[in-house]
Amino acid sequence: MPPDGRAFGCHLMTMPWPPRCHWVPSHDHATKCCPHPVAGLGTPVVTLTLVASPGTGFMACHLSQLLRSSYIFLFQLPWLPELLLSLADFELVRTALTGSWLGIQNAAQQLTEQEVDAYLYGLSQPGGLTPPLNYYRNLFRDTPIPREPPPLPTLLLWGAEDAFLDARLVPCLRRCLRPTARLCLLPGAGHWLPEDQPRPVARLLDHFLGTGDHHH
């Protein structure tokens, strides 16, 4: 597990939930990466929450998703993605966060200029773009993809208006998850689900983690 992964796990994935359980969040194309932090926790993991996470295998089977995910292939190149994303004061990143199609769809939750600037401040520091891009560069590593569904009660959250990840993939994920997995498609929500629909997402997580839905 890379050092960045250890730091991430220390702050988020090792947060104790009685009794000795963990909420392991996954996002985007992270179904391939997820087993690594899970395996490195060293304590029982009892639930898995996925936020718009189709897995890299779906790109090969669904042309619509292959087109939407084409940026991932650009991100495999060295230094060029960092250069392109930083041009014109990070205009491409701004568009992804605030654009009418790519950005937050909920008008009441759209980011303010100050919030966008705060987000971009970290990316604008020397080397600030490389760690998030490395997330995508690691997707095609020679890591075996588990053939069996995750042995954990699972909650999948997905925005119906996600511009990056085709919502039509959600039913296809059934065969990759346990029969008891909960799949929740949030109408009107875009890719940035926790920011777009904070209250519905919080309610779904609270219900899943706190009412016994994960004790199937």
mmCIF file of C-alpha atoms in Angstrom:
data_model
loop_
_atom_site.group_PDB
_atom_site.id
_atom_site.type_symbol
_atom_site.label_atom_id
_atom_site.label_comp_id
_atom_site.label_asym_id
_atom_site.label_seq_id
_atom_site.Cartn_x
_atom_site.Cartn_y
_atom_site.Cartn_z
ATOM 1 C CA MET A 1 0.000 0.000 0.000
ATOM 2 C CA PRO A 2 1.560 3.367 -0.982
ATOM 3 C CA PRO A 3 2.405 5.924 1.737
ATOM 4 C CA ASP A 4 -0.406 8.223 0.579
ATOM 5 C CA GLY A 5 -2.837 5.353 1.106
ATOM 6 C CA ARG A 6 -1.638 4.840 4.663
ATOM 7 C CA ALA A 7 -2.216 8.485 5.489
ATOM 8 C CA PHE A 8 -5.703 8.304 3.969
ATOM 9 C CA GLY A 9 -6.538 5.207 5.961
ATOM 10 C CA CYS A 10 -5.222 6.684 9.179
ATOM 11 C CA HIS A 11 -7.505 9.667 8.977
ATOM 12 C CA LEU A 12 -10.632 8.144 7.462
ATOM 13 C CA MET A 13 -10.794 4.401 7.215
ATOM 14 C CA THR A 14 -9.559 3.545 10.674
ATOM 15 C CA MET A 15 -12.179 5.720 12.329
ATOM 16 C CA PRO A 16 -13.743 3.401 14.932
ATOM 17 C CA TRP A 17 -17.440 2.658 14.709
ATOM 18 C CA PRO A 18 -18.641 0.502 17.642
ATOM 19 C CA PRO A 19 -18.284 -2.388 17.789
ATOM 20 C CA ARG A 20 -14.858 -2.321 16.057
ATOM 21 C CA CYS A 21 -16.244 -1.669 12.600
ATOM 22 C CA HIS A 22 -15.304 0.697 9.792
ATOM 23 C CA TRP A 23 -17.027 2.567 7.015
ATOM 24 C CA VAL A 24 -14.859 2.266 3.933
ATOM 25 C CA PRO A 25 -15.891 4.801 1.279
ATOM 26 C CA SER A 26 -15.064 4.312 -2.364
ATOM 27 C CA HIS A 27 -15.602 6.661 -5.253
ATOM 28 C CA ASP A 28 -15.365 6.821 -9.020
ATOM 29 C CA HIS A 29 -13.408 3.867 -10.502
ATOM 30 C CA ALA A 30 -12.332 2.624 -7.084
ATOM 31 C CA THR A 31 -13.778 -0.875 -6.957
ATOM 32 C CA LYS A 32 -10.422 -2.216 -8.113
ATOM 33 C CA CYS A 33 -8.489 -0.177 -5.555
ATOM 34 C CA CYS A 34 -10.755 -0.763 -2.607
ATOM 35 C CA PRO A 35 -9.418 -4.167 -1.446
ATOM 36 C CA HIS A 36 -6.004 -2.672 -0.706
ATOM 37 C CA PRO A 37 -7.028 -0.252 2.057
ATOM 38 C CA VAL A 38 -9.539 -2.784 3.332
ATOM 39 C CA ALA A 39 -6.855 -5.429 3.636
ATOM 40 C CA GLY A 40 -4.488 -3.013 5.341
ATOM 41 C CA LEU A 41 -6.788 -2.006 8.171
ATOM 42 C CA GLY A 42 -5.937 -4.937 10.396
ATOM 43 C CA THR A 43 -9.328 -4.768 12.130
ATOM 44 C CA PRO A 44 -12.759 -6.032 11.075
ATOM 45 C CA VAL A 45 -14.539 -4.171 8.282
ATOM 46 C CA VAL A 46 -18.280 -4.621 8.433
ATOM 47 C CA THR A 47 -19.702 -2.265 5.790
ATOM 48 C CA LEU A 48 -18.714 -0.965 2.379
ATOM 49 C CA THR A 49 -20.094 2.249 0.883
ATOM 50 C CA LEU A 50 -19.499 2.947 -2.810
ATOM 51 C CA VAL A 51 -20.172 6.360 -4.350
ATOM 52 C CA ALA A 52 -20.496 6.098 -8.144
ATOM 53 C CA SER A 53 -17.947 3.309 -8.463
ATOM 54 C CA PRO A 54 -18.368 1.180 -11.613
ATOM 55 C CA GLY A 55 -14.988 -0.543 -11.783
ATOM 56 C CA THR A 56 -12.626 -0.425 -14.741
ATOM 57 C CA GLY A 57 -14.110 -3.550 -16.343
ATOM 58 C CA PHE A 58 -17.329 -1.758 -17.245
ATOM 59 C CA MET A 59 -15.499 0.616 -19.580
ATOM 60 C CA ALA A 60 -14.621 -2.270 -21.880
ATOM 61 C CA CYS A 61 -18.230 -3.459 -22.100
ATOM 62 C CA HIS A 62 -20.141 -0.178 -22.348
ATOM 63 C CA LEU A 63 -19.217 2.289 -25.096
ATOM 64 C CA SER A 64 -21.040 5.143 -23.380
ATOM 65 C CA GLN A 65 -18.907 4.716 -20.278
ATOM 66 C CA LEU A 66 -15.737 4.294 -22.317
ATOM 67 C CA LEU A 67 -16.373 7.704 -23.885
ATOM 68 C CA ARG A 68 -17.188 9.325 -20.550
ATOM 69 C CA SER A 69 -14.042 7.869 -19.015
ATOM 70 C CA SER A 70 -11.724 8.775 -21.890
ATOM 71 C CA TYR A 71 -9.989 11.384 -19.728
ATOM 72 C CA ILE A 72 -8.522 8.509 -17.703
ATOM 73 C CA PHE A 73 -6.359 7.490 -20.661
ATOM 74 C CA LEU A 74 -4.988 11.028 -20.912
ATOM 75 C CA PHE A 75 -4.198 10.911 -17.206
ATOM 76 C CA GLN A 76 -1.876 7.925 -17.778
ATOM 77 C CA LEU A 77 0.688 10.218 -19.415
ATOM 78 C CA PRO A 78 3.444 11.844 -17.361
ATOM 79 C CA TRP A 79 3.463 15.633 -16.724
ATOM 80 C CA LEU A 80 1.086 16.535 -19.607
ATOM 81 C CA PRO A 81 -2.156 16.146 -17.578
ATOM 82 C CA GLU A 82 -0.707 18.336 -14.828
ATOM 83 C CA LEU A 83 0.111 20.987 -17.427
ATOM 84 C CA LEU A 84 -3.292 20.894 -19.126
ATOM 85 C CA LEU A 85 -5.272 21.003 -15.884
ATOM 86 C CA SER A 86 -3.309 23.986 -14.609
ATOM 87 C CA LEU A 87 -3.764 26.116 -17.737
ATOM 88 C CA ALA A 88 -5.814 29.334 -17.532
ATOM 89 C CA ASP A 89 -5.895 29.264 -13.729
ATOM 90 C CA PHE A 90 -7.189 25.666 -13.594
ATOM 91 C CA GLU A 91 -10.117 26.394 -15.893
ATOM 92 C CA LEU A 92 -10.742 22.709 -16.679
ATOM 93 C CA VAL A 93 -10.974 21.872 -12.989
ATOM 94 C CA ARG A 94 -13.275 24.838 -12.395
ATOM 95 C CA THR A 95 -15.543 23.639 -15.188
ATOM 96 C CA ALA A 96 -15.674 20.122 -13.756
ATOM 97 C CA LEU A 97 -16.755 21.532 -10.398
ATOM 98 C CA THR A 98 -19.119 24.288 -11.506
ATOM 99 C CA GLY A 99 -20.151 23.623 -15.127
ATOM 100 C CA SER A 100 -23.844 23.248 -15.933
ATOM 101 C CA TRP A 101 -23.358 19.642 -17.103
ATOM 102 C CA LEU A 102 -20.270 18.461 -15.204
ATOM 103 C CA GLY A 103 -20.704 20.323 -11.947
ATOM 104 C CA ILE A 104 -23.090 20.171 -9.003
ATOM 105 C CA GLN A 105 -26.655 19.952 -10.331
ATOM 106 C CA ASN A 106 -28.437 21.139 -7.183
ATOM 107 C CA ALA A 107 -28.668 24.933 -7.540
ATOM 108 C CA ALA A 108 -28.920 25.366 -3.772
ATOM 109 C CA GLN A 109 -25.631 23.526 -3.199
ATOM 110 C CA GLN A 110 -23.407 24.920 -5.934
ATOM 111 C CA LEU A 111 -19.939 25.941 -4.807
ATOM 112 C CA THR A 112 -19.195 29.595 -4.170
ATOM 113 C CA GLU A 113 -16.209 31.249 -5.804
ATOM 114 C CA GLN A 114 -14.451 31.235 -2.444
ATOM 115 C CA GLU A 115 -15.026 27.489 -2.040
ATOM 116 C CA VAL A 116 -13.686 26.776 -5.516
ATOM 117 C CA ASP A 117 -10.626 28.942 -4.853
ATOM 118 C CA ALA A 118 -10.000 27.110 -1.574
ATOM 119 C CA TYR A 119 -10.165 23.778 -3.399
ATOM 120 C CA LEU A 120 -7.843 24.963 -6.154
ATOM 121 C CA TYR A 121 -5.358 26.404 -3.681
ATOM 122 C CA GLY A 122 -4.202 22.927 -2.692
ATOM 123 C CA LEU A 123 -3.935 21.815 -6.324
ATOM 124 C CA SER A 124 -1.942 24.932 -7.200
ATOM 125 C CA GLN A 125 0.856 24.134 -4.752
ATOM 126 C CA PRO A 126 4.035 22.575 -6.212
ATOM 127 C CA GLY A 127 3.194 18.978 -7.085
ATOM 128 C CA GLY A 128 -0.396 19.454 -5.920
ATOM 129 C CA LEU A 129 -1.984 17.901 -9.005
ATOM 130 C CA THR A 130 0.146 14.758 -9.098
ATOM 131 C CA PRO A 131 -1.336 12.819 -6.122
ATOM 132 C CA PRO A 132 -4.954 13.013 -7.371
ATOM 133 C CA LEU A 133 -3.821 12.122 -10.893
ATOM 134 C CA ASN A 134 -1.874 9.163 -9.505
ATOM 135 C CA TYR A 135 -5.209 7.801 -8.289
ATOM 136 C CA TYR A 136 -6.194 7.319 -11.945
ATOM 137 C CA ARG A 137 -2.724 6.237 -13.029
ATOM 138 C CA ASN A 138 -2.927 3.339 -10.587
ATOM 139 C CA LEU A 139 -6.175 2.011 -12.046
ATOM 140 C CA PHE A 140 -4.393 -0.068 -14.664
ATOM 141 C CA ARG A 141 -1.792 -1.637 -12.428
ATOM 142 C CA ASP A 142 -1.432 -5.421 -12.585
ATOM 143 C CA THR A 143 -3.634 -5.934 -9.572
ATOM 144 C CA PRO A 144 -6.015 -8.906 -9.750
ATOM 145 C CA ILE A 145 -9.661 -7.924 -9.685
ATOM 146 C CA PRO A 146 -11.636 -10.061 -7.210
ATOM 147 C CA ARG A 147 -13.996 -12.465 -8.963
ATOM 148 C CA GLU A 148 -16.344 -12.755 -5.999
ATOM 149 C CA PRO A 149 -18.616 -9.970 -4.713
ATOM 150 C CA PRO A 150 -17.313 -8.089 -1.666
ATOM 151 C CA PRO A 151 -18.194 -10.171 1.411
ATOM 152 C CA LEU A 152 -19.523 -7.045 3.100
ATOM 153 C CA PRO A 153 -22.962 -5.462 3.341
ATOM 154 C CA THR A 154 -22.730 -2.801 0.657
ATOM 155 C CA LEU A 155 -24.413 0.507 -0.105
ATOM 156 C CA LEU A 156 -24.005 1.983 -3.602
ATOM 157 C CA LEU A 157 -24.929 5.645 -4.121
ATOM 158 C CA TRP A 158 -25.183 7.138 -7.608
ATOM 159 C CA GLY A 159 -26.373 10.421 -9.106
ATOM 160 C CA ALA A 160 -28.921 9.998 -11.888
ATOM 161 C CA GLU A 161 -27.429 12.989 -13.753
ATOM 162 C CA ASP A 162 -23.782 11.978 -13.326
ATOM 163 C CA ALA A 163 -21.908 13.328 -16.354
ATOM 164 C CA PHE A 164 -18.810 11.204 -15.759
ATOM 165 C CA LEU A 165 -20.366 7.845 -14.868
ATOM 166 C CA ASP A 166 -23.372 6.565 -16.808
ATOM 167 C CA ALA A 167 -26.269 5.878 -14.452
ATOM 168 C CA ARG A 168 -27.403 3.067 -16.770
ATOM 169 C CA LEU A 169 -24.537 1.020 -15.365
ATOM 170 C CA VAL A 170 -26.176 0.786 -11.948
ATOM 171 C CA PRO A 171 -28.360 -2.273 -12.730
ATOM 172 C CA CYS A 172 -25.303 -4.007 -14.223
ATOM 173 C CA LEU A 173 -23.531 -3.761 -10.890
ATOM 174 C CA ARG A 174 -26.000 -6.167 -9.302
ATOM 175 C CA ARG A 175 -23.984 -9.154 -10.462
ATOM 176 C CA CYS A 176 -20.860 -7.724 -8.822
ATOM 177 C CA LEU A 177 -22.448 -7.251 -5.402
ATOM 178 C CA ARG A 178 -24.197 -9.403 -2.855
ATOM 179 C CA PRO A 179 -27.969 -9.847 -3.304
ATOM 180 C CA THR A 180 -28.489 -7.839 -0.120
ATOM 181 C CA ALA A 181 -26.564 -4.822 -1.454
ATOM 182 C CA ARG A 182 -28.532 -1.573 -1.531
ATOM 183 C CA LEU A 183 -28.363 0.432 -4.766
ATOM 184 C CA CYS A 184 -29.635 3.997 -4.458
ATOM 185 C CA LEU A 185 -29.974 6.197 -7.559
ATOM 186 C CA LEU A 186 -30.513 9.812 -6.488
ATOM 187 C CA PRO A 187 -32.680 11.690 -9.020
ATOM 188 C CA GLY A 188 -31.361 15.026 -10.222
ATOM 189 C CA ALA A 189 -27.944 14.509 -8.626
ATOM 190 C CA GLY A 190 -24.660 14.868 -10.483
ATOM 191 C CA HIS A 191 -21.205 13.395 -10.029
ATOM 192 C CA TRP A 192 -20.260 15.288 -6.854
ATOM 193 C CA LEU A 193 -22.834 13.431 -4.818
ATOM 194 C CA PRO A 194 -22.003 14.390 -1.189
ATOM 195 C CA GLU A 195 -21.797 18.068 -2.173
ATOM 196 C CA ASP A 196 -24.794 17.891 -4.510
ATOM 197 C CA GLN A 197 -27.208 16.112 -2.178
ATOM 198 C CA PRO A 198 -25.716 16.324 1.345
ATOM 199 C CA ARG A 199 -28.911 15.687 3.298
ATOM 200 C CA PRO A 200 -30.184 12.706 1.252
ATOM 201 C CA VAL A 201 -26.700 11.163 1.287
ATOM 202 C CA ALA A 202 -26.421 11.680 5.045
ATOM 203 C CA ARG A 203 -29.851 10.120 5.609
ATOM 204 C CA LEU A 204 -28.999 7.081 3.483
ATOM 205 C CA LEU A 205 -25.689 6.596 5.284
ATOM 206 C CA ASP A 206 -27.282 7.069 8.683
ATOM 207 C CA HIS A 207 -29.963 4.509 7.870
ATOM 208 C CA PHE A 208 -27.463 2.034 6.422
ATOM 209 C CA LEU A 209 -24.961 2.329 9.259
ATOM 210 C CA GLY A 210 -27.229 2.939 12.186
ATOM 211 C CA THR A 211 -30.470 1.004 11.810
ATOM 212 C CA GLY A 212 -29.227 -2.505 11.174
ATOM 213 C CA ASP A 213 -29.477 -2.573 7.367
ATOM 214 C CA HIS A 214 -25.888 -3.820 7.319
ATOM 215 C CA HIS A 215 -26.649 -6.775 9.572
ATOM 216 C CA HIS A 216 -28.091 -8.993 6.828
#
